[in-house]
Structure formats: structure tokens, C-alpha cells
Amino acid sequence: MVRPSIVIASTGDTFHDLEGPETMPDTPDTPHLAVDAPPVMFIHGLWLAASSWDPWRTRFGAAGFSTLAPTWPGEAPSITDTREHADDQAGYGIDEVTAHFAEAIAPLGRKPIVVGHSFGGLVAQKLLAADVAAAAVAIDPAQIQGVKVLPLAQLRSTFSVLGNPANAKRTVTLTPDAFAYSFGNAIDRSESDEIYDHWTIPSPGRPLFQAAFANLLPGSPAHVDTTARRGPLLILGGGQDHAVPESVSRSAHHRYRKAPTDNDYIVLADRGHSLTVDHGWPDVADTVLDWLAQRGFGAPVSH
């Protein structure tokens, strides 16, 4: 497997290219145990099921982490049941989802590392700011309040939902074409369709409306305290992402420029929004594991 091209920065927005592509195995040769490491909680975003994290849980387990991937409120444990009872998720917003995952953290007895994708990345940032997480990784995170860039690709990705105000109270199912544009634009259409069939679920429209209008509403649920004193944060962006274009994730990182804590930004230049579930997911997972090791959580992955 070829490692993707990467650009990285810490708070301050000074970017530099890392060394070029290198060969890496699909799985680590030997597990690197994260001695007494916190558990890792995975949080999915809209339109992907909690079980889409199963391959990540296996990989992180091999690295010595205990893991959990709770469902969203209203989401059934199985994809089939979630699709058949789509209305059970209708009306849930960012605050309700964040509270739901905070409740899932409480029984753990310690702060977990939180890894979230898309709206899961926004929730991960809110949990970190609330100091209920030891560290957070926000992968292609939905825009937080204060992010003002609005690329055309993102407008097109969200129009099928935001174009009908009634969707704020509904559960929405993406079509294969909409999924291919928003999630699968950096992969072959055949792979996008396979991911759609295997991992997608209906999702509530309300979080998308809340994020879209966050800068117009004081006290928006999409607000994150970017100056809170808390654990380290990694924002990871996909350079080809349509749903959360790289300029959006970079702008989110810039919001942390005055934060008193560690905030890093990595771009996987050739990846789209499907980066957590497509054929290149092991590279993304290992990038996260390496960053965690740099921050004192576990050991780096052998490449």
C-alpha cells in the first residue's frame, strides 16, 4: 500500500510537506501495546453507521487500545434495522448527539480518546472542549461556528438536504449519486456504490441545518470553545473532500490559533470524505495512531 501525500501543521498555520510516498504494510507486523492507554471512542457522522468503524476498532485493538463505537440516538445496532426504522432518528440535533456521547463516556471511569468523522468530528471537538475527553481527532469535521468559508463543492453536497427546510425535522437518506459526489468523489464509482450499499444509513437533517446557519445564530449548537484548556487535538482534512473541503477543515484549525493547548492539522491531499471507509482507510488509521503516539498515547506504527 502506498502512503498518501501529507501536509502537516501545528497551531500557527505554518505548513510544510512531509517526505514523499513510502511503502507500508496493510497491518502492523506486531502489535504495539498502548500501556494503560485511555479507551478510544469512535463517533461517526451523518449517513454512515456506527459499525463502519469496525475495521478501525480491530486495528486500534491490535495497537493495545480498548475501543467502543456507540450508535447515534435513534440509530439501531444493525444497519438493516436502522434503514427500516429511519424515523427514529428524526429531530436529533448537535446538542442531543453530544449529550448522548457524553453519557456513553460516563461509565468508562476515565476520559477516552475521541475519534470522530464529519459531524462526529464536530462532536469530538465539543467533548474535548468540555474536558470529558483526554484527546480528540476530528477527521473531515463538519464546520464549527466561526468557520466562514463556503466552497461551491460543499454547497452542492448539502443542497439535497438544505434545499428543503422540512428536512430539518426529518430523517434523510442520500441517493447513490449524492453519496458519490459528497463522499466518493476521490474513488471509483464502483467502490463508492459498494460503500453505499454496505455502510450507509438514513440520518437526521437537523445537524446539517444547525451547522449551516451557525454563524447567524448566537449560542449555536455548533459553537466550540476553542480557547478551553484541555487535551491535544488533531484535525485531519481530505484534500479532495467535497462534503468538508480542505479549506473548511483548515479554517477550523485556524480557529484554535490562540488556544493554550496542542492543536495539529494534517491534510491527506488525495483523499475525499470516504477516507475512513474506502480502500485507503488503513493509512488514515495509522496516521491517527502515529499522532497519538507523538502525544504520548501508545507507540508509533511500524511502516
PDB file of N, CA and C in Angstrom, residues 28-111:
ATOM      1  N   PRO A  28       0.085  -3.659  10.977  1.00  0.00           N
ATOM      2  CA  PRO A  28       1.383  -3.673  11.637  1.00  0.00           C
ATOM      3  C   PRO A  28       1.908  -5.091  11.743  1.00  0.00           C
ATOM      4  N   ASP A  29       3.240  -5.255  11.622  1.00  0.00           N
ATOM      5  CA  ASP A  29       3.836  -6.579  11.728  1.00  0.00           C
ATOM      6  C   ASP A  29       3.601  -7.177  13.110  1.00  0.00           C
ATOM      7  N   THR A  30       3.717  -6.357  14.140  1.00  0.00           N
ATOM      8  CA  THR A  30       3.469  -6.796  15.503  1.00  0.00           C
ATOM      9  C   THR A  30       2.674  -5.716  16.208  1.00  0.00           C
ATOM     10  N   PRO A  31       1.799  -6.108  17.148  1.00  0.00           N
ATOM     11  CA  PRO A  31       1.035  -5.083  17.853  1.00  0.00           C
ATOM     12  C   PRO A  31       1.929  -4.263  18.761  1.00  0.00           C
ATOM     13  N   HIS A  32       1.683  -2.950  18.784  1.00  0.00           N
ATOM     14  CA  HIS A  32       2.381  -2.053  19.693  1.00  0.00           C
ATOM     15  C   HIS A  32       1.400  -1.717  20.806  1.00  0.00           C
ATOM     16  N   LEU A  33       1.615  -2.288  21.976  1.00  0.00           N
ATOM     17  CA  LEU A  33       0.654  -2.132  23.043  1.00  0.00           C
ATOM     18  C   LEU A  33       0.707  -0.736  23.635  1.00  0.00           C
ATOM     19  N   ALA A  34      -0.446  -0.118  23.750  1.00  0.00           N
ATOM     20  CA  ALA A  34      -0.552   1.190  24.374  1.00  0.00           C
ATOM     21  C   ALA A  34      -0.785   0.968  25.870  1.00  0.00           C
ATOM     22  N   VAL A  35       0.299   0.880  26.625  1.00  0.00           N
ATOM     23  CA  VAL A  35       0.224   0.517  28.028  1.00  0.00           C
ATOM     24  C   VAL A  35      -0.618   1.544  28.790  1.00  0.00           C
ATOM     25  N   ASP A  36      -1.676   1.045  29.440  1.00  0.00           N
ATOM     26  CA  ASP A  36      -2.551   1.898  30.245  1.00  0.00           C
ATOM     27  C   ASP A  36      -3.096   3.081  29.452  1.00  0.00           C
ATOM     28  N   ALA A  37      -3.265   2.896  28.160  1.00  0.00           N
ATOM     29  CA  ALA A  37      -3.806   3.981  27.334  1.00  0.00           C
ATOM     30  C   ALA A  37      -5.297   4.135  27.593  1.00  0.00           C
ATOM     31  N   PRO A  38      -5.813   5.329  27.400  1.00  0.00           N
ATOM     32  CA  PRO A  38      -7.259   5.513  27.538  1.00  0.00           C
ATOM     33  C   PRO A  38      -7.997   4.713  26.468  1.00  0.00           C
ATOM     34  N   PRO A  39      -9.255   4.380  26.707  1.00  0.00           N
ATOM     35  CA  PRO A  39     -10.046   3.771  25.640  1.00  0.00           C
ATOM     36  C   PRO A  39     -10.249   4.769  24.508  1.00  0.00           C
ATOM     37  N   VAL A  40     -10.568   4.248  23.341  1.00  0.00           N
ATOM     38  CA  VAL A  40     -10.827   5.090  22.175  1.00  0.00           C
ATOM     39  C   VAL A  40     -12.302   4.967  21.808  1.00  0.00           C
ATOM     40  N   MET A  41     -12.978   6.103  21.786  1.00  0.00           N
ATOM     41  CA  MET A  41     -14.376   6.144  21.356  1.00  0.00           C
ATOM     42  C   MET A  41     -14.452   6.699  19.941  1.00  0.00           C
ATOM     43  N   PHE A  42     -15.073   5.951  19.047  1.00  0.00           N
ATOM     44  CA  PHE A  42     -15.264   6.384  17.665  1.00  0.00           C
ATOM     45  C   PHE A  42     -16.685   6.928  17.495  1.00  0.00           C
ATOM     46  N   ILE A  43     -16.783   8.072  16.818  1.00  0.00           N
ATOM     47  CA  ILE A  43     -18.082   8.711  16.588  1.00  0.00           C
ATOM     48  C   ILE A  43     -18.250   8.956  15.092  1.00  0.00           C
ATOM     49  N   HIS A  44     -19.238   8.325  14.509  1.00  0.00           N
ATOM     50  CA  HIS A  44     -19.464   8.512  13.074  1.00  0.00           C
ATOM     51  C   HIS A  44     -20.257   9.783  12.826  1.00  0.00           C
ATOM     52  N   GLY A  45     -20.298  10.190  11.575  1.00  0.00           N
ATOM     53  CA  GLY A  45     -21.067  11.357  11.182  1.00  0.00           C
ATOM     54  C   GLY A  45     -22.360  10.953  10.505  1.00  0.00           C
ATOM     55  N   LEU A  46     -22.949  11.880   9.780  1.00  0.00           N
ATOM     56  CA  LEU A  46     -24.189  11.600   9.074  1.00  0.00           C
ATOM     57  C   LEU A  46     -23.963  10.581   7.966  1.00  0.00           C
ATOM     58  N   TRP A  47     -24.934   9.675   7.825  1.00  0.00           N
ATOM     59  CA  TRP A  47     -25.058   8.728   6.711  1.00  0.00           C
ATOM     60  C   TRP A  47     -24.093   7.547   6.735  1.00  0.00           C
ATOM     61  N   LEU A  48     -23.282   7.417   7.744  1.00  0.00           N
ATOM     62  CA  LEU A  48     -22.509   6.197   7.931  1.00  0.00           C
ATOM     63  C   LEU A  48     -22.896   5.581   9.267  1.00  0.00           C
ATOM     64  N   ALA A  49     -22.955   4.261   9.321  1.00  0.00           N
ATOM     65  CA  ALA A  49     -23.372   3.564  10.535  1.00  0.00           C
ATOM     66  C   ALA A  49     -22.231   3.454  11.538  1.00  0.00           C
ATOM     67  N   ALA A  50     -22.587   3.238  12.793  1.00  0.00           N
ATOM     68  CA  ALA A  50     -21.571   3.049  13.833  1.00  0.00           C
ATOM     69  C   ALA A  50     -20.669   1.867  13.511  1.00  0.00           C
ATOM     70  N   SER A  51     -21.231   0.840  12.895  1.00  0.00           N
ATOM     71  CA  SER A  51     -20.430  -0.346  12.574  1.00  0.00           C
ATOM     72  C   SER A  51     -19.408  -0.093  11.476  1.00  0.00           C
ATOM     73  N   SER A  52     -19.479   1.068  10.805  1.00  0.00           N
ATOM     74  CA  SER A  52     -18.452   1.386   9.800  1.00  0.00           C
ATOM     75  C   SER A  52     -17.080   1.555  10.445  1.00  0.00           C
ATOM     76  N   TRP A  53     -17.038   1.717  11.767  1.00  0.00           N
ATOM     77  CA  TRP A  53     -15.768   1.810  12.496  1.00  0.00           C
ATOM     78  C   TRP A  53     -15.182   0.444  12.837  1.00  0.00           C
ATOM     79  N   ASP A  54     -15.867  -0.650  12.519  1.00  0.00           N
ATOM     80  CA  ASP A  54     -15.383  -1.972  12.934  1.00  0.00           C
ATOM     81  C   ASP A  54     -13.940  -2.252  12.500  1.00  0.00           C
ATOM     82  N   PRO A  55     -13.556  -1.964  11.239  1.00  0.00           N
ATOM     83  CA  PRO A  55     -12.151  -2.200  10.867  1.00  0.00           C
ATOM     84  C   PRO A  55     -11.176  -1.359  11.691  1.00  0.00           C
ATOM     85  N   TRP A  56     -11.535  -0.132  11.996  1.00  0.00           N
ATOM     86  CA  TRP A  56     -10.693   0.726  12.843  1.00  0.00           C
ATOM     87  C   TRP A  56     -10.569   0.140  14.241  1.00  0.00           C
ATOM     88  N   ARG A  57     -11.656  -0.376  14.775  1.00  0.00           N
ATOM     89  CA  ARG A  57     -11.617  -0.944  16.121  1.00  0.00           C
ATOM     90  C   ARG A  57     -10.665  -2.133  16.174  1.00  0.00           C
ATOM     91  N   THR A  58     -10.670  -2.942  15.120  1.00  0.00           N
ATOM     92  CA  THR A  58      -9.739  -4.067  15.065  1.00  0.00           C
ATOM     93  C   THR A  58      -8.301  -3.579  15.028  1.00  0.00           C
ATOM     94  N   ARG A  59      -8.033  -2.571  14.211  1.00  0.00           N
ATOM     95  CA  ARG A  59      -6.667  -2.057  14.073  1.00  0.00           C
ATOM     96  C   ARG A  59      -6.193  -1.396  15.370  1.00  0.00           C
ATOM     97  N   PHE A  60      -7.050  -0.617  15.997  1.00  0.00           N
ATOM     98  CA  PHE A  60      -6.674   0.017  17.260  1.00  0.00           C
ATOM     99  C   PHE A  60      -6.551  -1.016  18.373  1.00  0.00           C
ATOM    100  N   GLY A  61      -7.367  -2.065  18.320  1.00  0.00           N
ATOM    101  CA  GLY A  61      -7.231  -3.138  19.292  1.00  0.00           C
ATOM    102  C   GLY A  61      -5.884  -3.827  19.185  1.00  0.00           C
ATOM    103  N   ALA A  62      -5.401  -4.010  17.944  1.00  0.00           N
ATOM    104  CA  ALA A  62      -4.085  -4.608  17.739  1.00  0.00           C
ATOM    105  C   ALA A  62      -2.976  -3.727  18.285  1.00  0.00           C
ATOM    106  N   ALA A  63      -3.244  -2.428  18.388  1.00  0.00           N
ATOM    107  CA  ALA A  63      -2.270  -1.492  18.949  1.00  0.00           C
ATOM    108  C   ALA A  63      -2.406  -1.360  20.461  1.00  0.00           C
ATOM    109  N   GLY A  64      -3.309  -2.128  21.061  1.00  0.00           N
ATOM    110  CA  GLY A  64      -3.418  -2.157  22.506  1.00  0.00           C
ATOM    111  C   GLY A  64      -4.500  -1.300  23.104  1.00  0.00           C
ATOM    112  N   PHE A  65      -5.335  -0.692  22.273  1.00  0.00           N
ATOM    113  CA  PHE A  65      -6.403   0.165  22.784  1.00  0.00           C
ATOM    114  C   PHE A  65      -7.705  -0.621  22.932  1.00  0.00           C
ATOM    115  N   SER A  66      -8.426  -0.383  24.009  1.00  0.00           N
ATOM    116  CA  SER A  66      -9.815  -0.818  24.063  1.00  0.00           C
ATOM    117  C   SER A  66     -10.648   0.222  23.316  1.00  0.00           C
ATOM    118  N   THR A  67     -11.716  -0.212  22.678  1.00  0.00           N
ATOM    119  CA  THR A  67     -12.475   0.695  21.816  1.00  0.00           C
ATOM    120  C   THR A  67     -13.974   0.526  22.011  1.00  0.00           C
ATOM    121  N   LEU A  68     -14.696   1.544  21.630  1.00  0.00           N
ATOM    122  CA  LEU A  68     -16.143   1.483  21.552  1.00  0.00           C
ATOM    123  C   LEU A  68     -16.602   2.433  20.451  1.00  0.00           C
ATOM    124  N   ALA A  69     -17.728   2.099  19.836  1.00  0.00           N
ATOM    125  CA  ALA A  69     -18.299   2.931  18.768  1.00  0.00           C
ATOM    126  C   ALA A  69     -19.805   2.973  18.960  1.00  0.00           C
ATOM    127  N   PRO A  70     -20.279   3.808  19.867  1.00  0.00           N
ATOM    128  CA  PRO A  70     -21.719   3.867  20.136  1.00  0.00           C
ATOM    129  C   PRO A  70     -22.514   4.342  18.919  1.00  0.00           C
ATOM    130  N   THR A  71     -23.744   3.913  18.859  1.00  0.00           N
ATOM    131  CA  THR A  71     -24.659   4.418  17.839  1.00  0.00           C
ATOM    132  C   THR A  71     -25.118   5.822  18.214  1.00  0.00           C
ATOM    133  N   TRP A  72     -25.627   6.538  17.229  1.00  0.00           N
ATOM    134  CA  TRP A  72     -26.270   7.830  17.488  1.00  0.00           C
ATOM    135  C   TRP A  72     -27.626   7.583  18.155  1.00  0.00           C
ATOM    136  N   PRO A  73     -28.195   8.587  18.817  1.00  0.00           N
ATOM    137  CA  PRO A  73     -29.544   8.420  19.360  1.00  0.00           C
ATOM    138  C   PRO A  73     -30.539   8.103  18.238  1.00  0.00           C
ATOM    139  N   GLY A  74     -31.327   7.067  18.466  1.00  0.00           N
ATOM    140  CA  GLY A  74     -32.305   6.648  17.471  1.00  0.00           C
ATOM    141  C   GLY A  74     -31.780   5.655  16.461  1.00  0.00           C
ATOM    142  N   GLU A  75     -30.472   5.460  16.417  1.00  0.00           N
ATOM    143  CA  GLU A  75     -29.869   4.507  15.479  1.00  0.00           C
ATOM    144  C   GLU A  75     -29.910   3.110  16.081  1.00  0.00           C
ATOM    145  N   ALA A  76     -30.383   2.143  15.324  1.00  0.00           N
ATOM    146  CA  ALA A  76     -30.428   0.762  15.791  1.00  0.00           C
ATOM    147  C   ALA A  76     -29.048   0.122  15.683  1.00  0.00           C
ATOM    148  N   PRO A  77     -28.799  -0.951  16.438  1.00  0.00           N
ATOM    149  CA  PRO A  77     -27.491  -1.610  16.354  1.00  0.00           C
ATOM    150  C   PRO A  77     -27.165  -2.149  14.970  1.00  0.00           C
ATOM    151  N   SER A  78     -28.186  -2.564  14.218  1.00  0.00           N
ATOM    152  CA  SER A  78     -27.931  -3.104  12.885  1.00  0.00           C
ATOM    153  C   SER A  78     -28.306  -2.090  11.810  1.00  0.00           C
ATOM    154  N   ILE A  79     -27.577  -2.137  10.708  1.00  0.00           N
ATOM    155  CA  ILE A  79     -27.848  -1.231   9.595  1.00  0.00           C
ATOM    156  C   ILE A  79     -29.234  -1.498   9.010  1.00  0.00           C
ATOM    157  N   THR A  80     -29.587  -2.767   8.900  1.00  0.00           N
ATOM    158  CA  THR A  80     -30.895  -3.118   8.346  1.00  0.00           C
ATOM    159  C   THR A  80     -32.024  -2.522   9.174  1.00  0.00           C
ATOM    160  N   ASP A  81     -31.935  -2.668  10.496  1.00  0.00           N
ATOM    161  CA  ASP A  81     -32.984  -2.130  11.362  1.00  0.00           C
ATOM    162  C   ASP A  81     -33.024  -0.605  11.312  1.00  0.00           C
ATOM    163  N   THR A  82     -31.855   0.022  11.213  1.00  0.00           N
ATOM    164  CA  THR A  82     -31.821   1.483  11.129  1.00  0.00           C
ATOM    165  C   THR A  82     -32.495   1.961   9.855  1.00  0.00           C
ATOM    166  N   ARG A  83     -32.237   1.270   8.756  1.00  0.00           N
ATOM    167  CA  ARG A  83     -32.872   1.649   7.496  1.00  0.00           C
ATOM    168  C   ARG A  83     -34.381   1.446   7.553  1.00  0.00           C
ATOM    169  N   GLU A  84     -34.819   0.400   8.237  1.00  0.00           N
ATOM    170  CA  GLU A  84     -36.250   0.099   8.300  1.00  0.00           C
ATOM    171  C   GLU A  84     -36.991   1.013   9.268  1.00  0.00           C
ATOM    172  N   HIS A  85     -36.272   1.609  10.211  1.00  0.00           N
ATOM    173  CA  HIS A  85     -36.891   2.491  11.210  1.00  0.00           C
ATOM    174  C   HIS A  85     -36.214   3.856  11.172  1.00  0.00           C
ATOM    175  N   ALA A  86     -36.140   4.412   9.987  1.00  0.00           N
ATOM    176  CA  ALA A  86     -35.399   5.661   9.774  1.00  0.00           C
ATOM    177  C   ALA A  86     -35.936   6.812  10.617  1.00  0.00           C
ATOM    178  N   ASP A  87     -37.246   6.849  10.822  1.00  0.00           N
ATOM    179  CA  ASP A  87     -37.839   7.985  11.531  1.00  0.00           C
ATOM    180  C   ASP A  87     -37.415   8.063  12.993  1.00  0.00           C
ATOM    181  N   ASP A  88     -36.842   6.995  13.522  1.00  0.00           N
ATOM    182  CA  ASP A  88     -36.425   7.005  14.925  1.00  0.00           C
ATOM    183  C   ASP A  88     -35.329   8.036  15.195  1.00  0.00           C
ATOM    184  N   GLN A  89     -34.627   8.469  14.156  1.00  0.00           N
ATOM    185  CA  GLN A  89     -33.549   9.442  14.339  1.00  0.00           C
ATOM    186  C   GLN A  89     -33.988  10.882  14.072  1.00  0.00           C
ATOM    187  N   ALA A  90     -35.187  11.068  13.593  1.00  0.00           N
ATOM    188  CA  ALA A  90     -35.633  12.397  13.180  1.00  0.00           C
ATOM    189  C   ALA A  90     -35.608  13.387  14.341  1.00  0.00           C
ATOM    190  N   GLY A  91     -35.117  14.594  14.067  1.00  0.00           N
ATOM    191  CA  GLY A  91     -35.181  15.678  15.037  1.00  0.00           C
ATOM    192  C   GLY A  91     -33.996  15.812  15.961  1.00  0.00           C
ATOM    193  N   TYR A  92     -33.123  14.833  16.002  1.00  0.00           N
ATOM    194  CA  TYR A  92     -31.954  14.951  16.875  1.00  0.00           C
ATOM    195  C   TYR A  92     -30.965  15.961  16.299  1.00  0.00           C
ATOM    196  N   GLY A  93     -30.459  16.827  17.171  1.00  0.00           N
ATOM    197  CA  GLY A  93     -29.512  17.849  16.753  1.00  0.00           C
ATOM    198  C   GLY A  93     -28.161  17.682  17.419  1.00  0.00           C
ATOM    199  N   ILE A  94     -27.291  18.645  17.205  1.00  0.00           N
ATOM    200  CA  ILE A  94     -25.912  18.562  17.684  1.00  0.00           C
ATOM    201  C   ILE A  94     -25.850  18.448  19.201  1.00  0.00           C
ATOM    202  N   ASP A  95     -26.633  19.242  19.914  1.00  0.00           N
ATOM    203  CA  ASP A  95     -26.593  19.187  21.381  1.00  0.00           C
ATOM    204  C   ASP A  95     -27.040  17.829  21.901  1.00  0.00           C
ATOM    205  N   GLU A  96     -28.109  17.285  21.327  1.00  0.00           N
ATOM    206  CA  GLU A  96     -28.601  15.988  21.775  1.00  0.00           C
ATOM    207  C   GLU A  96     -27.590  14.883  21.488  1.00  0.00           C
ATOM    208  N   VAL A  97     -26.963  14.956  20.330  1.00  0.00           N
ATOM    209  CA  VAL A  97     -25.966  13.945  19.970  1.00  0.00           C
ATOM    210  C   VAL A  97     -24.748  14.053  20.884  1.00  0.00           C
ATOM    211  N   THR A  98     -24.307  15.280  21.160  1.00  0.00           N
ATOM    212  CA  THR A  98     -23.162  15.472  22.051  1.00  0.00           C
ATOM    213  C   THR A  98     -23.467  14.947  23.446  1.00  0.00           C
ATOM    214  N   ALA A  99     -24.648  15.255  23.964  1.00  0.00           N
ATOM    215  CA  ALA A  99     -25.038  14.761  25.289  1.00  0.00           C
ATOM    216  C   ALA A  99     -25.106  13.241  25.309  1.00  0.00           C
ATOM    217  N   HIS A 100     -25.569  12.657  24.224  1.00  0.00           N
ATOM    218  CA  HIS A 100     -25.665  11.200  24.109  1.00  0.00           C
ATOM    219  C   HIS A 100     -24.284  10.552  24.249  1.00  0.00           C
ATOM    220  N   PHE A 101     -23.284  11.124  23.581  1.00  0.00           N
ATOM    221  CA  PHE A 101     -21.944  10.544  23.666  1.00  0.00           C
ATOM    222  C   PHE A 101     -21.270  10.872  24.992  1.00  0.00           C
ATOM    223  N   ALA A 102     -21.590  12.012  25.577  1.00  0.00           N
ATOM    224  CA  ALA A 102     -21.077  12.313  26.916  1.00  0.00           C
ATOM    225  C   ALA A 102     -21.605  11.294  27.923  1.00  0.00           C
ATOM    226  N   GLU A 103     -22.853  10.893  27.765  1.00  0.00           N
ATOM    227  CA  GLU A 103     -23.425   9.865  28.634  1.00  0.00           C
ATOM    228  C   GLU A 103     -22.733   8.520  28.425  1.00  0.00           C
ATOM    229  N   ALA A 104     -22.325   8.237  27.196  1.00  0.00           N
ATOM    230  CA  ALA A 104     -21.615   6.988  26.921  1.00  0.00           C
ATOM    231  C   ALA A 104     -20.223   6.988  27.544  1.00  0.00           C
ATOM    232  N   ILE A 105     -19.646   8.175  27.728  1.00  0.00           N
ATOM    233  CA  ILE A 105     -18.319   8.288  28.336  1.00  0.00           C
ATOM    234  C   ILE A 105     -18.375   8.051  29.840  1.00  0.00           C
ATOM    235  N   ALA A 106     -19.439   8.496  30.481  1.00  0.00           N
ATOM    236  CA  ALA A 106     -19.520   8.490  31.945  1.00  0.00           C
ATOM    237  C   ALA A 106     -19.188   7.141  32.582  1.00  0.00           C
ATOM    238  N   PRO A 107     -19.708   6.005  32.074  1.00  0.00           N
ATOM    239  CA  PRO A 107     -19.418   4.722  32.727  1.00  0.00           C
ATOM    240  C   PRO A 107     -17.978   4.234  32.542  1.00  0.00           C
ATOM    241  N   LEU A 108     -17.211   4.873  31.670  1.00  0.00           N
ATOM    242  CA  LEU A 108     -15.858   4.391  31.385  1.00  0.00           C
ATOM    243  C   LEU A 108     -14.918   4.585  32.569  1.00  0.00           C
ATOM    244  N   GLY A 109     -15.204   5.568  33.397  1.00  0.00           N
ATOM    245  CA  GLY A 109     -14.366   5.799  34.560  1.00  0.00           C
ATOM    246  C   GLY A 109     -13.106   6.588  34.284  1.00  0.00           C
ATOM    247  N   ARG A 110     -12.886   6.958  33.041  1.00  0.00           N
ATOM    248  CA  ARG A 110     -11.734   7.791  32.680  1.00  0.00           C
ATOM    249  C   ARG A 110     -12.034   8.476  31.351  1.00  0.00           C
ATOM    250  N   LYS A 111     -11.289   9.514  31.072  1.00  0.00           N
ATOM    251  CA  LYS A 111     -11.500  10.239  29.824  1.00  0.00           C
ATOM    252  C   LYS A 111     -10.981   9.407  28.654  1.00  0.00           C
TER     253      LYS A 111
END
